[in-house]
Amino acid sequence: MLLTISTNHEPATDLGYLLHKHPDRHQTFDLSFGRAHVFYPEADTDRCSACLLLDVDPVGLVRGKGNWKDGLLDQYVNDRPYVASSLMSVAISQVFGSALAGRSRERAELVETPIPLTARIDVLPVRGGEDLLHRVFDPLGYSVSATQHPLDEKFEDWGESPYYSVELEQATTVAQLLQHLYVLIPVFDQRKHYYVGPDEVEKLLAKGESWLADHPERGLITRRYLKKRQSLVRQALARLVEEDVSNADEDQEVDDLAAPEEKQRELSLHEQRLGAVLAAIRASGAKRVVDLGCGEGKLLRELLADHQFTEILGMDVSVRSLEIAHRRLKLDRLPDMQRQRITLMHGALTYRDERLANFDAAAVVEVIEHLDPPRLIAFERVVFEHARPRTVVLTTPNREYNVMWESLPAGKVRHSDHRFEWTREEFQSWANRIAERFNYIVRFLPVGPEEAEVGAPSQMGMFEAE
Ligand code: SAH
């Protein structure tokens, strides 16, 4: 099976720097299931093509598997050596690992610049026909052409095979193209996967981070990628959705449940929360502030109004929320001086991100309860270890207070997307643990009207780096 990536970006031979493979050399890599060859059939300044050829050893593929269910012969005589399948994804990640991660020492800028690229796959088994190719690749901006191969050229009436030569074309980055191929090639091939385990979810999310959540076929892609393993599929979809929850319906949901006078209280609660966060950030003396999980930009608006803050960054995983924030803050109409103070950025708090470094203060308002507990661990390191602002102001609901909302059924969380809601003790013990581990000092403040027994509806932790 053969994957050919071509460009006519000038100089086209830059493709060699982007793939970390020299155009003049033929290189061979040993993989657990065979060998991969990389070579360039053409390498001129106006056009350059790199090929990844897999030489699959069908014996190596089954060695040690001890799985005789499919019959002995079937294990050795099959289409695996000839088609692009999950083996191709494995090869992409092992042979083009740096390119897949978007790294290039020599061409750092080009890594992020879309260039005209074509990927040709010979051949892709498409269970689902040409229509499926379009449903999957069109929304990602590719122009797709596909040629279906007959089962056997000598026997016309045997009809068509499920095998296609596929060509995808788009101006994009090499990293993005490889990420799409990495996730999507196995989606077309419904045969046995090279490997489907729990960490497959991580791989899917890592490679699909920026585009899968918004893809209209994300359900199909996830199901097929994970081979319909229900538990994995549910987990992956939940995480994708979690990351695209707009806070548009955040307070709405409690509002719907609440009686009118409670509605009033809930509305002002969010204002009180923002007021408390803003006061804490002001008091820290911060100039450069990042709002992590900024949603539709309510806090950003307050930050923008205060000239103490010279640089403001809003970050969220939901593109939809960012678009709403952009509109509400009227960023297009701000005078230049104001406009330069604020940036909105798409990103996930569960992945280390260098753009978050060097801020004086970070706000994390009503965000952590949207993270699955295992992802919370990633979040902790991303924020407190890598981004490491001097001040972190973080709020989360206080579960004890939920009894005060009569219309909230007992034991229910305030919002269907909340993965957890903590009591004051749970929050404080988590925050103390974080502070100790990452060398911060933390103080706590209730937010909203305090009741003797159950405390206030929201709770805030203020972390200062030691
Ligand atoms: N801070 C805002 C929004 C709170 S709602 C406010 O107080 O108004 C929670 C926000 O967290 C949503 O906008 C959601 O998209 C975002 N979010 C959830 N998971 C995230 C993640 N992993 N990375 C970044 N943002 C995330």
Tab-separated table of C-alpha atoms and ligand atoms in Angstrom:
chain	number	residue	atom	x	y	z
A	1	MET	CA	0.000	0.000	0.000
A	2	LEU	CA	1.198	3.388	-0.928
A	3	LEU	CA	0.588	6.889	0.372
A	4	THR	CA	1.879	9.727	-1.797
A	5	ILE	CA	1.973	13.296	-0.540
A	6	SER	CA	2.682	15.998	-3.105
A	7	THR	CA	2.940	19.757	-3.166
A	8	ASN	CA	3.611	22.503	-5.668
A	9	HIS	CA	4.333	25.066	-2.988
A	10	GLU	CA	7.618	26.756	-3.956
A	11	PRO	CA	10.196	25.587	-3.213
A	12	ALA	CA	8.391	22.263	-3.241
A	13	THR	CA	11.406	20.462	-1.791
A	14	ASP	CA	10.559	22.086	1.561
A	15	LEU	CA	8.293	19.069	1.893
A	16	GLY	CA	11.448	17.214	2.928
A	17	TYR	CA	11.885	19.540	5.930
A	18	LEU	CA	8.229	19.237	6.861
A	19	LEU	CA	8.315	15.434	6.777
A	20	HIS	CA	11.804	15.250	8.296
A	21	LYS	CA	12.882	13.003	5.426
A	22	HIS	CA	15.543	14.043	2.949
A	23	PRO	CA	14.312	14.037	-0.682
A	24	ASP	CA	17.580	12.545	-1.946
A	25	ARG	CA	17.475	9.526	0.280
A	26	HIS	CA	15.546	6.300	0.297
A	27	GLN	CA	14.943	5.306	3.915
A	28	THR	CA	13.615	2.103	5.405
A	29	PHE	CA	12.054	1.657	8.831
A	30	ASP	CA	11.399	-1.587	10.669
A	31	LEU	CA	7.931	-1.808	12.148
A	32	SER	CA	6.434	-4.639	14.151
A	33	PHE	CA	4.343	-5.807	11.195
A	34	GLY	CA	6.798	-5.277	8.357
A	35	ARG	CA	8.762	-2.447	6.848
A	36	ALA	CA	8.044	1.080	5.716
A	37	HIS	CA	9.953	2.787	2.922
A	38	VAL	CA	10.080	6.525	2.330
A	39	PHE	CA	11.270	7.855	-1.007
A	40	TYR	CA	10.663	10.756	-3.357
A	41	PRO	CA	9.739	9.881	-6.961
A	42	GLU	CA	10.018	13.587	-7.783
A	43	ALA	CA	11.778	16.406	-5.958
A	44	ASP	CA	11.983	19.639	-7.924
A	45	THR	CA	11.474	23.206	-6.790
A	46	ASP	CA	8.076	23.397	-8.476
A	47	ARG	CA	6.781	19.968	-7.511
A	48	CYS	CA	7.752	17.399	-4.928
A	49	SER	CA	6.195	14.057	-3.940
A	50	ALA	CA	7.014	11.835	-1.008
A	51	CYS	CA	5.891	8.198	-0.869
A	52	LEU	CA	5.314	6.026	2.164
A	53	LEU	CA	5.237	2.420	1.044
A	54	LEU	CA	4.292	-0.323	3.470
A	55	ASP	CA	5.691	-3.744	3.012
A	56	VAL	CA	3.523	-5.769	5.369
A	57	ASP	CA	4.636	-9.183	6.481
A	58	PRO	CA	1.380	-11.149	6.867
A	59	VAL	CA	3.150	-13.729	8.984
A	60	GLY	CA	4.566	-11.082	11.294
A	61	LEU	CA	1.087	-9.672	11.611
A	62	VAL	CA	-0.388	-12.779	13.195
A	63	ARG	CA	2.667	-14.018	15.025
A	64	GLY	CA	1.960	-14.523	18.693
A	65	LYS	CA	-1.694	-13.582	18.377
A	66	GLY	CA	-2.966	-17.123	18.998
A	67	ASN	CA	-6.259	-16.199	17.418
A	68	TRP	CA	-7.415	-18.917	15.083
A	69	LYS	CA	-11.040	-17.889	14.883
A	70	ASP	CA	-10.896	-16.688	11.292
A	71	GLY	CA	-9.396	-19.888	9.984
A	72	LEU	CA	-5.753	-20.541	9.421
A	73	LEU	CA	-5.562	-19.633	5.762
A	74	ASP	CA	-7.492	-16.420	6.148
A	75	GLN	CA	-4.899	-15.107	8.523
A	76	TYR	CA	-2.157	-15.353	5.937
A	77	VAL	CA	-4.043	-14.771	2.725
A	78	ASN	CA	-5.907	-11.507	2.989
A	79	ASP	CA	-5.873	-7.978	1.732
A	80	ARG	CA	-3.879	-6.529	4.612
A	81	PRO	CA	-0.566	-6.224	2.759
A	82	TYR	CA	-2.183	-4.368	-0.107
A	83	VAL	CA	-4.584	-1.882	1.402
A	84	ALA	CA	-4.322	1.202	3.550
A	85	SER	CA	-5.653	0.246	6.952
A	86	SER	CA	-4.857	1.000	10.561
A	87	LEU	CA	-1.373	-0.301	9.762
A	88	MET	CA	-0.930	2.815	7.672
A	89	SER	CA	-1.868	4.930	10.683
A	90	VAL	CA	0.696	3.143	12.790
A	91	ALA	CA	3.305	3.743	10.084
A	92	ILE	CA	2.372	7.429	9.802
A	93	SER	CA	2.799	7.924	13.517
A	94	GLN	CA	6.107	6.062	13.647
A	95	VAL	CA	7.734	7.275	10.442
A	96	PHE	CA	6.300	10.810	10.321
A	97	GLY	CA	5.902	11.357	14.082
A	98	SER	CA	7.408	14.859	14.182
A	99	ALA	CA	5.464	15.990	11.125
A	100	LEU	CA	2.274	14.611	12.646
A	101	ALA	CA	2.950	16.634	15.788
A	102	GLY	CA	3.607	19.752	13.677
A	103	ARG	CA	7.300	20.143	14.448
A	104	SER	CA	10.033	21.288	12.081
A	105	ARG	CA	13.249	22.876	13.251
A	106	GLU	CA	14.286	24.166	9.840
A	107	ARG	CA	10.882	25.364	8.628
A	108	ALA	CA	9.107	26.364	11.846
A	109	GLU	CA	6.869	28.910	10.123
A	110	LEU	CA	5.927	26.712	7.230
A	111	VAL	CA	4.615	24.102	9.674
A	112	GLU	CA	1.709	26.400	10.446
A	113	THR	CA	1.179	27.745	6.940
A	114	PRO	CA	-1.374	26.032	4.708
A	115	ILE	CA	0.273	24.948	1.454
A	116	PRO	CA	-1.291	23.168	-1.533
A	117	LEU	CA	-1.155	19.467	-0.734
A	118	THR	CA	-2.385	16.308	-2.399
A	119	ALA	CA	-2.552	12.931	-0.736
A	120	ARG	CA	-3.049	9.877	-2.875
A	121	ILE	CA	-3.875	6.542	-1.278
A	122	ASP	CA	-3.426	3.322	-3.258
A	123	VAL	CA	-5.615	1.601	-2.279
A	124	LEU	CA	-8.215	2.349	0.334
A	125	PRO	CA	-10.843	-0.251	1.148
A	126	VAL	CA	-14.029	1.784	1.464
A	127	ARG	CA	-16.840	-0.136	3.112
A	128	GLY	CA	-19.644	2.306	2.454
A	129	GLY	CA	-18.860	3.462	-1.074
A	130	GLU	CA	-17.834	6.720	-2.614
A	131	ASP	CA	-20.605	8.593	-0.868
A	132	LEU	CA	-18.899	7.868	2.442
A	133	LEU	CA	-15.643	9.336	1.158
A	134	HIS	CA	-17.435	12.591	0.483
A	135	ARG	CA	-19.324	12.624	3.771
A	136	VAL	CA	-16.071	12.275	5.644
A	137	PHE	CA	-13.630	14.382	3.632
A	138	ASP	CA	-15.824	17.149	2.184
A	139	PRO	CA	-16.592	18.821	5.544
A	140	LEU	CA	-12.847	18.996	6.182
A	141	GLY	CA	-12.414	21.051	3.020
A	142	TYR	CA	-10.888	18.448	0.708
A	143	SER	CA	-11.731	18.017	-2.908
A	144	VAL	CA	-11.980	14.275	-3.308
A	145	SER	CA	-11.543	12.152	-6.393
A	146	ALA	CA	-11.832	8.391	-6.273
A	147	THR	CA	-11.428	5.561	-8.758
A	148	GLN	CA	-13.039	2.274	-7.890
A	149	HIS	CA	-11.190	-0.853	-8.977
A	150	PRO	CA	-12.905	-3.916	-10.418
A	151	LEU	CA	-12.521	-7.133	-8.461
A	152	ASP	CA	-10.645	-8.656	-11.362
A	153	GLU	CA	-9.990	-6.932	-14.670
A	154	LYS	CA	-10.203	-10.245	-16.500
A	155	PHE	CA	-13.651	-11.083	-15.158
A	156	GLU	CA	-15.800	-8.047	-15.668
A	157	ASP	CA	-19.002	-9.607	-14.395
A	158	TRP	CA	-17.467	-10.151	-10.973
A	159	GLY	CA	-18.191	-6.464	-10.583
A	160	GLU	CA	-16.513	-3.758	-8.560
A	161	SER	CA	-14.341	-4.269	-5.509
A	162	PRO	CA	-14.498	-2.159	-2.355
A	163	TYR	CA	-11.021	-0.845	-3.234
A	164	TYR	CA	-10.480	2.729	-4.363
A	165	SER	CA	-7.569	4.886	-5.350
A	166	VAL	CA	-8.333	8.109	-3.575
A	167	GLU	CA	-6.925	11.555	-4.094
A	168	LEU	CA	-7.474	14.362	-1.606
A	169	GLU	CA	-6.549	17.905	-2.343
A	170	GLN	CA	-6.491	21.006	-0.196
A	171	ALA	CA	-4.344	23.903	0.937
A	172	THR	CA	-3.574	22.822	4.484
A	173	THR	CA	-0.656	22.030	6.747
A	174	VAL	CA	1.233	18.761	6.528
A	175	ALA	CA	0.452	18.093	10.205
A	176	GLN	CA	-3.264	18.581	9.662
A	177	LEU	CA	-3.261	16.355	6.578
A	178	LEU	CA	-1.426	13.590	8.432
A	179	GLN	CA	-3.758	13.877	11.413
A	180	HIS	CA	-6.772	13.500	9.144
A	181	LEU	CA	-5.251	10.470	7.438
A	182	TYR	CA	-4.179	8.953	10.740
A	183	VAL	CA	-7.700	9.003	12.129
A	184	LEU	CA	-9.696	8.502	8.950
A	185	ILE	CA	-7.930	5.711	7.045
A	186	PRO	CA	-9.004	3.079	9.602
A	187	VAL	CA	-12.532	4.497	9.486
A	188	PHE	CA	-13.031	3.345	5.900
A	189	ASP	CA	-11.583	-0.056	6.437
A	190	GLN	CA	-13.974	-2.084	8.540
A	191	ARG	CA	-11.686	-5.051	8.937
A	192	LYS	CA	-9.843	-6.045	12.029
A	193	HIS	CA	-7.791	-3.294	13.533
A	194	TYR	CA	-4.181	-3.641	14.222
A	195	TYR	CA	-4.880	-2.590	17.765
A	196	VAL	CA	-7.923	-1.262	19.559
A	197	GLY	CA	-7.425	-0.616	23.230
A	198	PRO	CA	-8.406	2.029	25.763
A	199	ASP	CA	-5.534	4.292	24.767
A	200	GLU	CA	-7.046	4.375	21.298
A	201	VAL	CA	-9.459	6.953	22.695
A	202	GLU	CA	-6.527	9.121	23.678
A	203	LYS	CA	-5.029	8.797	20.223
A	204	LEU	CA	-8.299	9.659	18.570
A	205	LEU	CA	-8.788	12.717	20.728
A	206	ALA	CA	-5.197	13.852	20.422
A	207	LYS	CA	-5.222	13.647	16.636
A	208	GLY	CA	-8.786	14.829	16.208
A	209	GLU	CA	-8.626	17.576	18.795
A	210	SER	CA	-9.088	20.518	16.494
A	211	TRP	CA	-11.535	19.175	13.946
A	212	LEU	CA	-13.433	16.114	15.104
A	213	ALA	CA	-15.755	17.796	17.575
A	214	ASP	CA	-17.223	19.926	14.787
A	215	HIS	CA	-17.371	17.224	12.129
A	216	PRO	CA	-20.963	16.356	11.126
A	217	GLU	CA	-19.997	12.655	10.950
A	218	ARG	CA	-18.154	12.572	14.259
A	219	GLY	CA	-20.445	9.776	15.533
A	220	LEU	CA	-19.710	7.554	12.561
A	221	ILE	CA	-15.997	8.348	12.635
A	222	THR	CA	-15.725	7.606	16.322
A	223	ARG	CA	-17.768	4.412	16.095
A	224	ARG	CA	-15.785	3.063	13.204
A	225	TYR	CA	-12.397	4.163	14.512
A	226	LEU	CA	-13.082	2.402	17.767
A	227	LYS	CA	-14.611	-0.582	16.002
A	228	LYS	CA	-17.969	-0.120	17.680
A	229	ARG	CA	-16.552	-0.988	21.089
A	230	GLN	CA	-19.490	0.622	22.840
A	231	SER	CA	-17.748	1.628	26.032
A	232	LEU	CA	-14.878	3.279	24.153
A	233	VAL	CA	-17.224	4.981	21.718
A	234	ARG	CA	-19.348	6.407	24.511
A	235	GLN	CA	-16.296	7.625	26.335
A	236	ALA	CA	-14.867	9.308	23.237
A	237	LEU	CA	-18.112	10.927	22.187
A	238	ALA	CA	-18.759	12.152	25.697
A	239	ARG	CA	-15.385	13.805	25.753
A	240	LEU	CA	-15.861	15.401	22.371
A	241	VAL	CA	-19.211	16.717	23.453
A	242	GLU	CA	-17.905	17.794	26.825
A	243	GLU	CA	-15.460	19.947	25.008
A	244	ASP	CA	-18.080	21.555	22.920
A	245	VAL	CA	-20.524	22.459	25.623
A	246	SER	CA	-21.394	26.054	25.282
A	247	ASN	CA	-22.125	27.877	28.448
A	248	ALA	CA	-25.101	29.370	26.608
A	249	ASP	CA	-27.212	26.778	28.335
A	250	GLU	CA	-25.115	26.682	31.480
A	251	ASP	CA	-27.163	28.942	33.700
A	252	GLN	CA	-30.197	28.364	31.579
A	253	GLU	CA	-30.610	24.886	32.928
A	254	VAL	CA	-30.785	25.970	36.545
A	255	ASP	CA	-32.976	28.853	35.493
A	256	ASP	CA	-35.447	26.467	33.958
A	257	LEU	CA	-35.619	24.486	37.135
A	258	ALA	CA	-35.774	27.407	39.460
A	259	ALA	CA	-38.738	29.385	40.715
A	260	PRO	CA	-38.809	33.076	39.650
A	261	GLU	CA	-37.245	34.445	42.829
A	262	GLU	CA	-34.528	31.812	42.637
A	263	LYS	CA	-33.943	32.725	39.022
A	264	GLN	CA	-33.176	36.206	40.146
A	265	ARG	CA	-30.707	34.858	42.634
A	266	GLU	CA	-29.030	32.604	40.082
A	267	LEU	CA	-28.672	35.416	37.595
A	268	SER	CA	-27.064	37.655	40.118
A	269	LEU	CA	-25.005	34.706	41.308
A	270	HIS	CA	-23.075	34.633	38.063
A	271	GLU	CA	-22.506	38.356	38.343
A	272	GLN	CA	-21.342	37.951	41.903
A	273	ARG	CA	-19.017	35.216	40.812
A	274	LEU	CA	-17.504	37.335	38.062
A	275	GLY	CA	-17.234	40.262	40.465
A	276	ALA	CA	-15.387	38.133	43.008
A	277	VAL	CA	-13.020	36.727	40.390
A	278	LEU	CA	-12.340	40.158	38.944
A	279	ALA	CA	-11.625	41.613	42.381
A	280	ALA	CA	-9.170	38.814	43.160
A	281	ILE	CA	-7.349	39.268	39.869
A	282	ARG	CA	-7.189	43.034	40.262
A	283	ALA	CA	-5.819	42.656	43.772
A	284	SER	CA	-3.052	40.377	42.517
A	285	GLY	CA	-1.660	43.280	40.488
A	286	ALA	CA	-1.784	41.217	37.279
A	287	LYS	CA	-1.361	42.915	33.927
A	288	ARG	CA	-1.452	39.912	31.619
A	289	VAL	CA	-4.503	37.728	32.206
A	290	VAL	CA	-5.845	34.569	30.628
A	291	ASP	CA	-9.443	33.390	31.002
A	292	LEU	CA	-9.386	29.599	30.638
A	293	GLY	CA	-12.717	28.221	29.439
A	294	CYS	CA	-13.837	31.782	28.738
A	295	GLY	CA	-17.146	30.669	27.197
A	296	GLU	CA	-19.018	33.544	25.680
A	297	GLY	CA	-16.737	36.127	27.179
A	298	LYS	CA	-18.582	37.600	30.167
A	299	LEU	CA	-15.429	37.933	32.230
A	300	LEU	CA	-13.437	39.101	29.208
A	301	ARG	CA	-15.805	42.037	28.850
A	302	GLU	CA	-15.066	43.134	32.434
A	303	LEU	CA	-11.341	42.649	31.979
A	304	LEU	CA	-11.385	44.707	28.802
A	305	ALA	CA	-13.084	47.564	30.603
A	306	ASP	CA	-10.232	47.808	33.111
A	307	HIS	CA	-6.984	49.327	31.852
A	308	GLN	CA	-4.932	47.648	34.541
A	309	PHE	CA	-4.973	44.675	32.151
A	310	THR	CA	-2.674	45.216	29.201
A	311	GLU	CA	-2.962	41.783	27.653
A	312	ILE	CA	-6.058	39.580	27.797
A	313	LEU	CA	-6.395	36.110	26.348
A	314	GLY	CA	-9.646	34.143	26.216
A	315	MET	CA	-9.333	30.436	25.574
A	316	ASP	CA	-12.041	27.847	25.080
A	317	VAL	CA	-12.459	24.466	23.483
A	318	SER	CA	-15.807	25.378	21.975
A	319	VAL	CA	-15.498	27.209	18.676
A	320	ARG	CA	-19.146	28.150	18.913
A	321	SER	CA	-18.633	29.911	22.240
A	322	LEU	CA	-15.609	31.736	20.881
A	323	GLU	CA	-17.628	32.976	17.929
A	324	ILE	CA	-20.314	34.250	20.260
A	325	ALA	CA	-17.656	35.922	22.414
A	326	HIS	CA	-16.145	37.547	19.340
A	327	ARG	CA	-19.544	38.949	18.400
A	328	ARG	CA	-20.590	40.047	21.871
A	329	LEU	CA	-17.311	41.801	22.540
A	330	LYS	CA	-17.674	43.474	19.132
A	331	LEU	CA	-14.029	42.730	18.420
A	332	ASP	CA	-14.402	43.742	14.797
A	333	ARG	CA	-15.412	47.232	15.774
A	334	LEU	CA	-12.942	47.945	18.578
A	335	PRO	CA	-10.445	50.753	18.060
A	336	ASP	CA	-6.942	49.403	17.355
A	337	MET	CA	-5.548	50.181	20.792
A	338	GLN	CA	-8.327	48.211	22.464
A	339	ARG	CA	-8.286	45.438	19.901
A	340	GLN	CA	-4.599	44.816	20.480
A	341	ARG	CA	-5.201	44.095	24.147
A	342	ILE	CA	-7.379	41.043	23.573
A	343	THR	CA	-7.025	37.703	21.783
A	344	LEU	CA	-9.405	34.768	21.574
A	345	MET	CA	-7.950	31.364	21.040
A	346	HIS	CA	-9.177	27.844	20.478
A	347	GLY	CA	-7.574	25.241	22.694
A	348	ALA	CA	-8.175	22.467	25.177
A	349	LEU	CA	-7.186	22.740	28.797
A	350	THR	CA	-6.237	19.119	28.887
A	351	TYR	CA	-3.304	19.525	26.529
A	352	ARG	CA	-0.106	21.340	27.323
A	353	ASP	CA	-0.045	24.574	25.374
A	354	GLU	CA	2.880	26.960	25.155
A	355	ARG	CA	0.605	29.851	24.284
A	356	LEU	CA	-0.569	29.808	27.896
A	357	ALA	CA	2.870	30.519	29.336
A	358	ASN	CA	3.959	33.847	30.861
A	359	PHE	CA	0.632	35.146	32.134
A	360	ASP	CA	0.428	36.886	35.492
A	361	ALA	CA	-3.005	35.520	36.314
A	362	ALA	CA	-5.476	32.909	35.082
A	363	ALA	CA	-9.213	32.720	35.712
A	364	VAL	CA	-10.927	29.315	35.564
A	365	VAL	CA	-14.578	30.085	36.196
A	366	GLU	CA	-17.048	27.178	36.401
A	367	VAL	CA	-14.956	24.979	34.125
A	368	ILE	CA	-13.390	22.111	36.074
A	369	GLU	CA	-16.736	20.451	36.783
A	370	HIS	CA	-17.044	19.918	33.014
A	371	LEU	CA	-13.944	17.731	32.938
A	372	ASP	CA	-13.992	13.973	33.418
A	373	PRO	CA	-12.032	13.134	36.556
A	374	PRO	CA	-9.134	11.528	34.606
A	375	ARG	CA	-8.876	14.640	32.456
A	376	LEU	CA	-8.775	16.794	35.532
A	377	ILE	CA	-5.350	15.352	36.218
A	378	ALA	CA	-4.109	16.550	32.828
A	379	PHE	CA	-5.693	19.943	33.490
A	380	GLU	CA	-3.826	20.266	36.797
A	381	ARG	CA	-0.458	19.882	35.111
A	382	VAL	CA	-1.350	22.028	32.102
A	383	VAL	CA	-2.323	24.941	34.318
A	384	PHE	CA	-0.235	24.671	37.474
A	385	GLU	CA	2.910	23.070	36.127
A	386	HIS	CA	3.290	24.227	32.516
A	387	ALA	CA	1.355	27.500	32.142
A	388	ARG	CA	2.141	28.358	35.762
A	389	PRO	CA	0.708	31.861	36.147
A	390	ARG	CA	1.539	33.580	39.425
A	391	THR	CA	-2.135	33.758	40.355
A	392	VAL	CA	-4.937	31.301	39.562
A	393	VAL	CA	-8.512	32.147	40.494
A	394	LEU	CA	-10.816	29.174	40.173
A	395	THR	CA	-14.511	28.694	40.928
A	396	THR	CA	-16.789	25.651	40.985
A	397	PRO	CA	-20.284	24.940	42.354
A	398	ASN	CA	-20.723	23.932	45.972
A	399	ARG	CA	-22.841	20.779	45.917
A	400	GLU	CA	-24.001	21.200	49.516
A	401	TYR	CA	-25.947	24.260	48.453
A	402	ASN	CA	-28.050	22.318	45.926
A	403	VAL	CA	-30.664	21.508	48.580
A	404	MET	CA	-31.499	25.206	48.588
A	405	TRP	CA	-32.874	24.925	45.064
A	406	GLU	CA	-36.163	23.284	45.781
A	407	SER	CA	-36.812	22.602	42.158
A	408	LEU	CA	-33.526	20.760	41.728
A	409	PRO	CA	-34.286	17.081	42.329
A	410	ALA	CA	-32.339	15.630	45.258
A	411	GLY	CA	-28.935	14.291	44.305
A	412	LYS	CA	-28.978	15.950	40.887
A	413	VAL	CA	-26.235	18.206	39.581
A	414	ARG	CA	-27.060	21.703	38.380
A	415	HIS	CA	-26.239	21.094	34.776
A	416	SER	CA	-26.460	17.894	32.772
A	417	ASP	CA	-22.885	18.339	31.580
A	418	HIS	CA	-21.387	18.612	35.066
A	419	ARG	CA	-19.226	15.576	35.672
A	420	PHE	CA	-19.138	16.250	39.382
A	421	GLU	CA	-20.024	18.889	41.903
A	422	TRP	CA	-17.911	19.068	45.014
A	423	THR	CA	-18.746	19.768	48.614
A	424	ARG	CA	-16.643	22.464	50.257
A	425	GLU	CA	-14.477	19.831	51.831
A	426	GLU	CA	-13.919	17.984	48.565
A	427	PHE	CA	-12.971	21.179	46.762
A	428	GLN	CA	-10.659	22.326	49.510
A	429	SER	CA	-8.871	19.037	49.792
A	430	TRP	CA	-8.358	18.949	46.009
A	431	ALA	CA	-7.105	22.541	45.990
A	432	ASN	CA	-4.792	21.954	48.947
A	433	ARG	CA	-3.324	18.945	47.234
A	434	ILE	CA	-2.702	20.978	44.056
A	435	ALA	CA	-1.155	23.808	46.036
A	436	GLU	CA	1.189	21.466	47.816
A	437	ARG	CA	2.180	19.572	44.693
A	438	PHE	CA	2.854	22.638	42.536
A	439	ASN	CA	4.056	25.074	45.214
A	440	TYR	CA	1.159	27.455	45.487
A	441	ILE	CA	-0.587	28.930	48.510
A	442	VAL	CA	-4.361	28.691	48.318
A	443	ARG	CA	-7.106	30.632	50.084
A	444	PHE	CA	-10.844	30.076	49.828
A	445	LEU	CA	-13.829	32.384	49.534
A	446	PRO	CA	-17.545	31.606	49.371
A	447	VAL	CA	-19.377	33.226	46.465
A	448	GLY	CA	-23.053	34.192	46.761
A	449	PRO	CA	-25.389	34.271	49.780
A	450	GLU	CA	-24.046	32.041	52.549
A	451	GLU	CA	-26.302	29.693	54.515
A	452	ALA	CA	-25.253	28.436	57.938
A	453	GLU	CA	-25.446	24.731	57.162
A	454	VAL	CA	-24.601	24.440	53.522
A	455	GLY	CA	-22.408	27.427	52.720
A	456	ALA	CA	-22.640	29.528	49.553
A	457	PRO	CA	-23.752	28.364	46.096
A	458	SER	CA	-20.313	28.750	44.567
A	459	GLN	CA	-16.815	28.415	45.916
A	460	MET	CA	-13.621	30.104	44.890
A	461	GLY	CA	-9.974	29.154	45.370
A	462	MET	CA	-7.248	31.767	44.946
A	463	PHE	CA	-3.833	30.281	44.279
A	464	GLU	CA	-0.615	32.318	44.556
A	465	ALA	CA	2.678	30.834	43.430
A	466	GLU	CA	5.177	30.564	46.273
B	1	SAH	N1	-15.985	30.751	32.283
B	1	SAH	C1	-17.229	30.963	31.552
B	1	SAH	C2	-17.842	29.693	30.976
B	1	SAH	C3	-18.149	28.573	31.928
B	1	SAH	S1	-18.945	27.204	31.137
B	1	SAH	C4	-18.227	31.686	32.425
B	1	SAH	O1	-18.089	31.676	33.637
B	1	SAH	O2	-19.150	32.276	31.893
B	1	SAH	C5	-17.617	26.085	30.899
B	1	SAH	C6	-16.749	26.421	29.714
B	1	SAH	O3	-15.639	25.555	29.736
B	1	SAH	C7	-17.447	26.201	28.368
B	1	SAH	O4	-17.310	27.356	27.586
B	1	SAH	C8	-16.707	25.028	27.770
B	1	SAH	O5	-16.618	25.087	26.372
B	1	SAH	C9	-15.338	25.150	28.415
B	1	SAH	N2	-14.588	23.897	28.460
B	1	SAH	C10	-15.023	22.653	28.816
B	1	SAH	N3	-14.031	21.751	28.710
B	1	SAH	C11	-12.926	22.445	28.298
B	1	SAH	C12	-11.574	22.092	28.003
B	1	SAH	N4	-11.168	20.840	28.128
B	1	SAH	N5	-10.736	23.060	27.587
B	1	SAH	C13	-11.147	24.345	27.483
B	1	SAH	N6	-12.395	24.735	27.740
B	1	SAH	C14	-13.278	23.806	28.141
